[in-house]
Backbone as a ProteinNet text record, in pm:
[ID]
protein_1_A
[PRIMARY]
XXXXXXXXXXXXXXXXXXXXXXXXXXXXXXXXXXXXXXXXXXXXXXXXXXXXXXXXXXXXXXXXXXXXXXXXXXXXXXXXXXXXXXXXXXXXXXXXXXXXXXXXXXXXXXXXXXXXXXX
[TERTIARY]
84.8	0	89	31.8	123.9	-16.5	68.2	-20.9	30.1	-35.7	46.2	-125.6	-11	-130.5	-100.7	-174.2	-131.9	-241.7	-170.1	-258.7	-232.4	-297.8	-282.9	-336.6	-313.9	-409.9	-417.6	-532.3	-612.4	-610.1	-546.2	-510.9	-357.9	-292	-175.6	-213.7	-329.3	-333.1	-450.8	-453.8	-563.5	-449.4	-335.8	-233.9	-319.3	-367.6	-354.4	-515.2	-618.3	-746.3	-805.1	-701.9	-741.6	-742.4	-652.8	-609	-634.6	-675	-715	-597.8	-532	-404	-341.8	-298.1	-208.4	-295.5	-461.9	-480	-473.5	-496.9	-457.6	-337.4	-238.2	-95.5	-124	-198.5	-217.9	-334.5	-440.2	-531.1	-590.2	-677.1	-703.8	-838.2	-912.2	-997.2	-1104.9	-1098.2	-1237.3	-1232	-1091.4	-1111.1	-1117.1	-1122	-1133	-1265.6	-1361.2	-1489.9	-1577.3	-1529.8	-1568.2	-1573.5	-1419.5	-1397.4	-1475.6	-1537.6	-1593.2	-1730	-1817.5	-1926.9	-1920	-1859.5	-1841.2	-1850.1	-1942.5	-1897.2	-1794.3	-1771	-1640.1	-1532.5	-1480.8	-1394.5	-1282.8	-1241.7	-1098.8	-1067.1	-1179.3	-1125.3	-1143.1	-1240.5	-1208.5	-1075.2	-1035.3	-910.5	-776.5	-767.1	-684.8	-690.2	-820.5	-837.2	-840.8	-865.9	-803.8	-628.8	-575.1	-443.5	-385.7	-454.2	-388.8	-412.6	-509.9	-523.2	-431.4	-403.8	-226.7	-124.9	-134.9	-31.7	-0.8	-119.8	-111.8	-90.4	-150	-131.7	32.3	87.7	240.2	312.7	296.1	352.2	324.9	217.9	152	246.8	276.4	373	508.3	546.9	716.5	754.9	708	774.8	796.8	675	648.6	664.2	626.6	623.2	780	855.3	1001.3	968.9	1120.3	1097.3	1039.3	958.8	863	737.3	670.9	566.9	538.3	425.3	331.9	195.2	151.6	30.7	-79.9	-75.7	-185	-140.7	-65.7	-78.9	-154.2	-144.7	-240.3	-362.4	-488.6	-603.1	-721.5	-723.2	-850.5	-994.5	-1093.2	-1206.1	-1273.4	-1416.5	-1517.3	-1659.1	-1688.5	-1820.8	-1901.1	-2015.2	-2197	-2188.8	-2184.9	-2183.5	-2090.7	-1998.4	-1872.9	-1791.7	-1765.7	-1675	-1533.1	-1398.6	-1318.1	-1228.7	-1181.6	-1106.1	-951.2	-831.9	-729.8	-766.9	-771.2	-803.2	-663.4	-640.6	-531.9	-512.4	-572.2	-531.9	-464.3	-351.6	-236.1	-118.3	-105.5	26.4	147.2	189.2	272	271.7	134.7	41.1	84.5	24.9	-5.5	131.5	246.2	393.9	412.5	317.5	378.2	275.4	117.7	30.6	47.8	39.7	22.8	-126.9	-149.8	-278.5	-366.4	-339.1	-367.3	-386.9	-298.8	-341.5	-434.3	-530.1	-611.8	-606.6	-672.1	-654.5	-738.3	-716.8	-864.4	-805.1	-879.9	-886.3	-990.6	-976.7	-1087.4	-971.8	-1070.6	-1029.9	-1163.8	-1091.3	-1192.4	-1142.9	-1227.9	-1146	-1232.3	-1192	-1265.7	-1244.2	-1293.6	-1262.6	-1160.4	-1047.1	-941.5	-802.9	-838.3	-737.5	-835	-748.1	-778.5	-674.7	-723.5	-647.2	-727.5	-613.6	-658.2	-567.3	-648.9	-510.9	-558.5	-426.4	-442.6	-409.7	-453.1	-389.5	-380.6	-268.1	-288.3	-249.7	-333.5	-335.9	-351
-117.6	0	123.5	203.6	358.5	437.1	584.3	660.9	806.2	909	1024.1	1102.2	1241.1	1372.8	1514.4	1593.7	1685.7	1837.4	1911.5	2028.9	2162.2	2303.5	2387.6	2508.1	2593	2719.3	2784	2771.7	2785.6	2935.1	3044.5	3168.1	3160.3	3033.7	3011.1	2964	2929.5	2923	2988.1	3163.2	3212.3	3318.9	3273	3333.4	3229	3108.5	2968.3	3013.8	3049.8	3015.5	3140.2	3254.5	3354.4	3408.6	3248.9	3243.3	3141.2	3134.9	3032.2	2952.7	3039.3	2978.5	2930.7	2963.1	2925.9	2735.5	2720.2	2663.6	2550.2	2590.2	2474.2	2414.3	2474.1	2405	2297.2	2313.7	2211.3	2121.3	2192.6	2094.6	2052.7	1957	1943.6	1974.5	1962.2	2019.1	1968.3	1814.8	1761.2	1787.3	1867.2	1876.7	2039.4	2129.8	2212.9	2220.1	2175.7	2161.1	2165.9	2058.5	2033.2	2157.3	2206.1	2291.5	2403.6	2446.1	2594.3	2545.6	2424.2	2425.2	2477.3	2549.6	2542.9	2747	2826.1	2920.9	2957.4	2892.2	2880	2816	2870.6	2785	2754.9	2849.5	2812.1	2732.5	2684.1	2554.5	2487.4	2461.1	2312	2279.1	2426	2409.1	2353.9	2397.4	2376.2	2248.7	2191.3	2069.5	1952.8	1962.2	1960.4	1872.8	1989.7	2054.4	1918.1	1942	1846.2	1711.8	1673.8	1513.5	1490	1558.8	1504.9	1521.4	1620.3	1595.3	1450.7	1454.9	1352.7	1229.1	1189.8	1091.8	1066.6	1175.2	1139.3	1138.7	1172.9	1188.6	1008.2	936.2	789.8	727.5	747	674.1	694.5	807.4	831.9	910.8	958.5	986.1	1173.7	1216.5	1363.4	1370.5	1587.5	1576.4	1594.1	1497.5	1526.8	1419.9	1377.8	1273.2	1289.8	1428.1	1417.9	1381.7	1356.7	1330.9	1479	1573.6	1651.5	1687.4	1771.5	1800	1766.9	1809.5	1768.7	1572.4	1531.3	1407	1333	1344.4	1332.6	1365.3	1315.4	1359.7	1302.2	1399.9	1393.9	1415.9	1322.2	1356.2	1291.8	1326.9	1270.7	1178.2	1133.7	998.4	1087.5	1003.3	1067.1	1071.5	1000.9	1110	1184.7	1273.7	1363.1	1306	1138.5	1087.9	1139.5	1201.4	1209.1	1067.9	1064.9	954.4	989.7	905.4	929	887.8	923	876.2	809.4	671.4	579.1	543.5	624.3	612.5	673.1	737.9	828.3	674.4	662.7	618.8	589.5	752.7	757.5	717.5	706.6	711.8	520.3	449	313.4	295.6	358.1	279.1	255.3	375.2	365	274.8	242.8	177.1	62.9	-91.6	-239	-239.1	-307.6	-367.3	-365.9	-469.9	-500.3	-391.2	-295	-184.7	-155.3	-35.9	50.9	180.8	282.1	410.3	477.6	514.6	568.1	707.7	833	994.4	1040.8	1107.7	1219.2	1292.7	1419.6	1579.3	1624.2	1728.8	1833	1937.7	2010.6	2209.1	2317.3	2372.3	2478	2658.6	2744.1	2899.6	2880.9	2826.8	2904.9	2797.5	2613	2535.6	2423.7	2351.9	2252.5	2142.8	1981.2	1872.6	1731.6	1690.9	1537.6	1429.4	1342.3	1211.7	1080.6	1002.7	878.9	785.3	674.5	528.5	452.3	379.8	318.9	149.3	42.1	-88.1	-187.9
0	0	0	-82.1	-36.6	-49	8.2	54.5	20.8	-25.5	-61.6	-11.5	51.4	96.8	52.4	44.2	15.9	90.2	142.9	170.4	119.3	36.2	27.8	60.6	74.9	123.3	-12.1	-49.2	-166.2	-234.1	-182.4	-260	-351.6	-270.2	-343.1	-466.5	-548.5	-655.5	-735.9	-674.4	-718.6	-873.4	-861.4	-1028.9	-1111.8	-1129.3	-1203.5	-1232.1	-1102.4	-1142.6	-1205.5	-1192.6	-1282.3	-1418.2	-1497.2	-1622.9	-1675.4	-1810.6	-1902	-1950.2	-1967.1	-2033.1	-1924.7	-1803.9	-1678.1	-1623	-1647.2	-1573.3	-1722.1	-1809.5	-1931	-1919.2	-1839.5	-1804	-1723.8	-1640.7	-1484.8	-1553.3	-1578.3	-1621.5	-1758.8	-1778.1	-1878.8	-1914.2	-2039.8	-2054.2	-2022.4	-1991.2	-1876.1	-1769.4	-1724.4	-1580	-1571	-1670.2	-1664.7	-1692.2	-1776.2	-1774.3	-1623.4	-1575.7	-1468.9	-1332.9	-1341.4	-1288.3	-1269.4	-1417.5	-1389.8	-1377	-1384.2	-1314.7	-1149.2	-1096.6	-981.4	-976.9	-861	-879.2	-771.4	-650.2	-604.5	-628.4	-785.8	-846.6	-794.1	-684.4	-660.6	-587.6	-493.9	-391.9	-421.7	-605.8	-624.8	-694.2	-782.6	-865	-720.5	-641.4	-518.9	-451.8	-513.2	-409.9	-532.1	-664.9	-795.9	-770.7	-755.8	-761.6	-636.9	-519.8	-411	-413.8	-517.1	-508.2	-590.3	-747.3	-848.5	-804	-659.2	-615.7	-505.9	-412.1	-364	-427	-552.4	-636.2	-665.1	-701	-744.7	-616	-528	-373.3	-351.6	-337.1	-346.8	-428.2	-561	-655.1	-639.8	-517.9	-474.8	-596.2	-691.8	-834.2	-792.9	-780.8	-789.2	-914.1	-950.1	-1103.8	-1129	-1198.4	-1217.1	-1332.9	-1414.5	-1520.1	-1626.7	-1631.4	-1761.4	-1683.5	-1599.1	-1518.1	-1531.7	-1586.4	-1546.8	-1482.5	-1391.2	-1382.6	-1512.2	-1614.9	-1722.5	-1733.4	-1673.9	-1691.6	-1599.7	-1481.5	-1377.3	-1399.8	-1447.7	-1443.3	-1302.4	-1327.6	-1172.9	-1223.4	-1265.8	-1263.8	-1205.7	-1187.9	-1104.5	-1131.8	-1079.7	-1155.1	-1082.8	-1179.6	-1157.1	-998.3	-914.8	-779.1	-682.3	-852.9	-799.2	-684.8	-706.3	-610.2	-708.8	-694.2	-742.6	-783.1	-882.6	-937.2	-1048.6	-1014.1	-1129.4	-1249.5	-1386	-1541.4	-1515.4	-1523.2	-1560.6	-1689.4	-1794	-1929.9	-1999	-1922.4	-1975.7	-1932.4	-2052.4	-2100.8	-2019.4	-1922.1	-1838.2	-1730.7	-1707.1	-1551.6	-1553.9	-1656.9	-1695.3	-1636.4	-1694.1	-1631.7	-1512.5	-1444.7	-1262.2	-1191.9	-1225.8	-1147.2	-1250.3	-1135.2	-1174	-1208.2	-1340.1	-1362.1	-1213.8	-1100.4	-996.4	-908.5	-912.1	-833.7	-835.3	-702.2	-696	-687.6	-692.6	-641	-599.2	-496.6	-434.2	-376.8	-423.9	-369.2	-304	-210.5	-145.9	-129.3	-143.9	-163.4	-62	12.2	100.8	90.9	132	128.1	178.1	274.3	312	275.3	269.7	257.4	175.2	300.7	311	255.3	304.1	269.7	205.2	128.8	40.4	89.9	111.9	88.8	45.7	19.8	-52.8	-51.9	-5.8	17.5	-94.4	-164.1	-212.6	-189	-227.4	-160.2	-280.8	-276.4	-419.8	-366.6	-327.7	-283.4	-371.3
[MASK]
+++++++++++++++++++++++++++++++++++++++++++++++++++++++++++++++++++++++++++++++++++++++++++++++++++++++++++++++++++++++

C-alpha cells in the first residue's frame, strides 16, 4: 500500500485560477470543464491541484521525469466521487494492472487537501 497527501491554502493558486491559459498548463480540458461548473472555483481548482499531487507523492515519483500536472487527471463519476483517469500512457507505467486508487479531496474557505492510496 502507499499513501500520498497533500494540503494547500487555496489563494496560493488564485495566479492559475485567474487564467485560461495558466490553468490549461495544470489541467485538462475535462477537468477544466468540470472545474468551472463550480462558482467557487478556486477551492475546487486547489483541491483539484492536491489530489495530483497527492497521487504522485503515493507513486514516490512527484512531477520530475517528464511526469506533469496535465498528466495526472482527476475527474469525477456521476456522484462527484473524485477519481485518477489511468489512461495516460505515463500514468499506466507507474500503477500495476492489480493496483487501486482511491482519492478524497476536502477544502474549506481558506485550505484545500486530498489524500491517495494506491493498494
Amino acid at each position: 500500500m502507499k499513501v500520498g497527501i497533500d494540503v494547500l491554502e487555496n489563494n496560493r493558486l488564485q495566479d492559475i485560477a485567474s487564467s485560461e491559459i495558466k490553468l490549461a498548463k495544470v489541467f485538462t480540458p475535462a477537468e477544466i470543464n468540470y472545474l468551472n461548473t463550480f462558482s467557487h472555483k478556486l477551492t475546487h481548482i486547489t483541491g483539484n491541484f492536491c489530489a495530483k499531487e497527492a497521487f504522485v507523492k503515493a507513486l514516490h515519483t512527484g512531477f520530475k521525469n517528464g511526469l506533469t500536472p496535465l498528466d495526472v487527471e482527476i475527474l469525477h463519476n456521476e456522484q462527484g466521487m473524485p477519481y485518477v483517469n489511468l489512461n495516460n500512457s505515463k500514468i499506466k507505467k507507474l500503477i500495476l494492472e492489480t493496483e487501486k486508487v482511491e482519492i478524497s479531496i476536502s477544502h474549506s474557505t481558506t485550505i484545500s487537501t486530498a489524500i491517495c492510496i494506491i493498494y
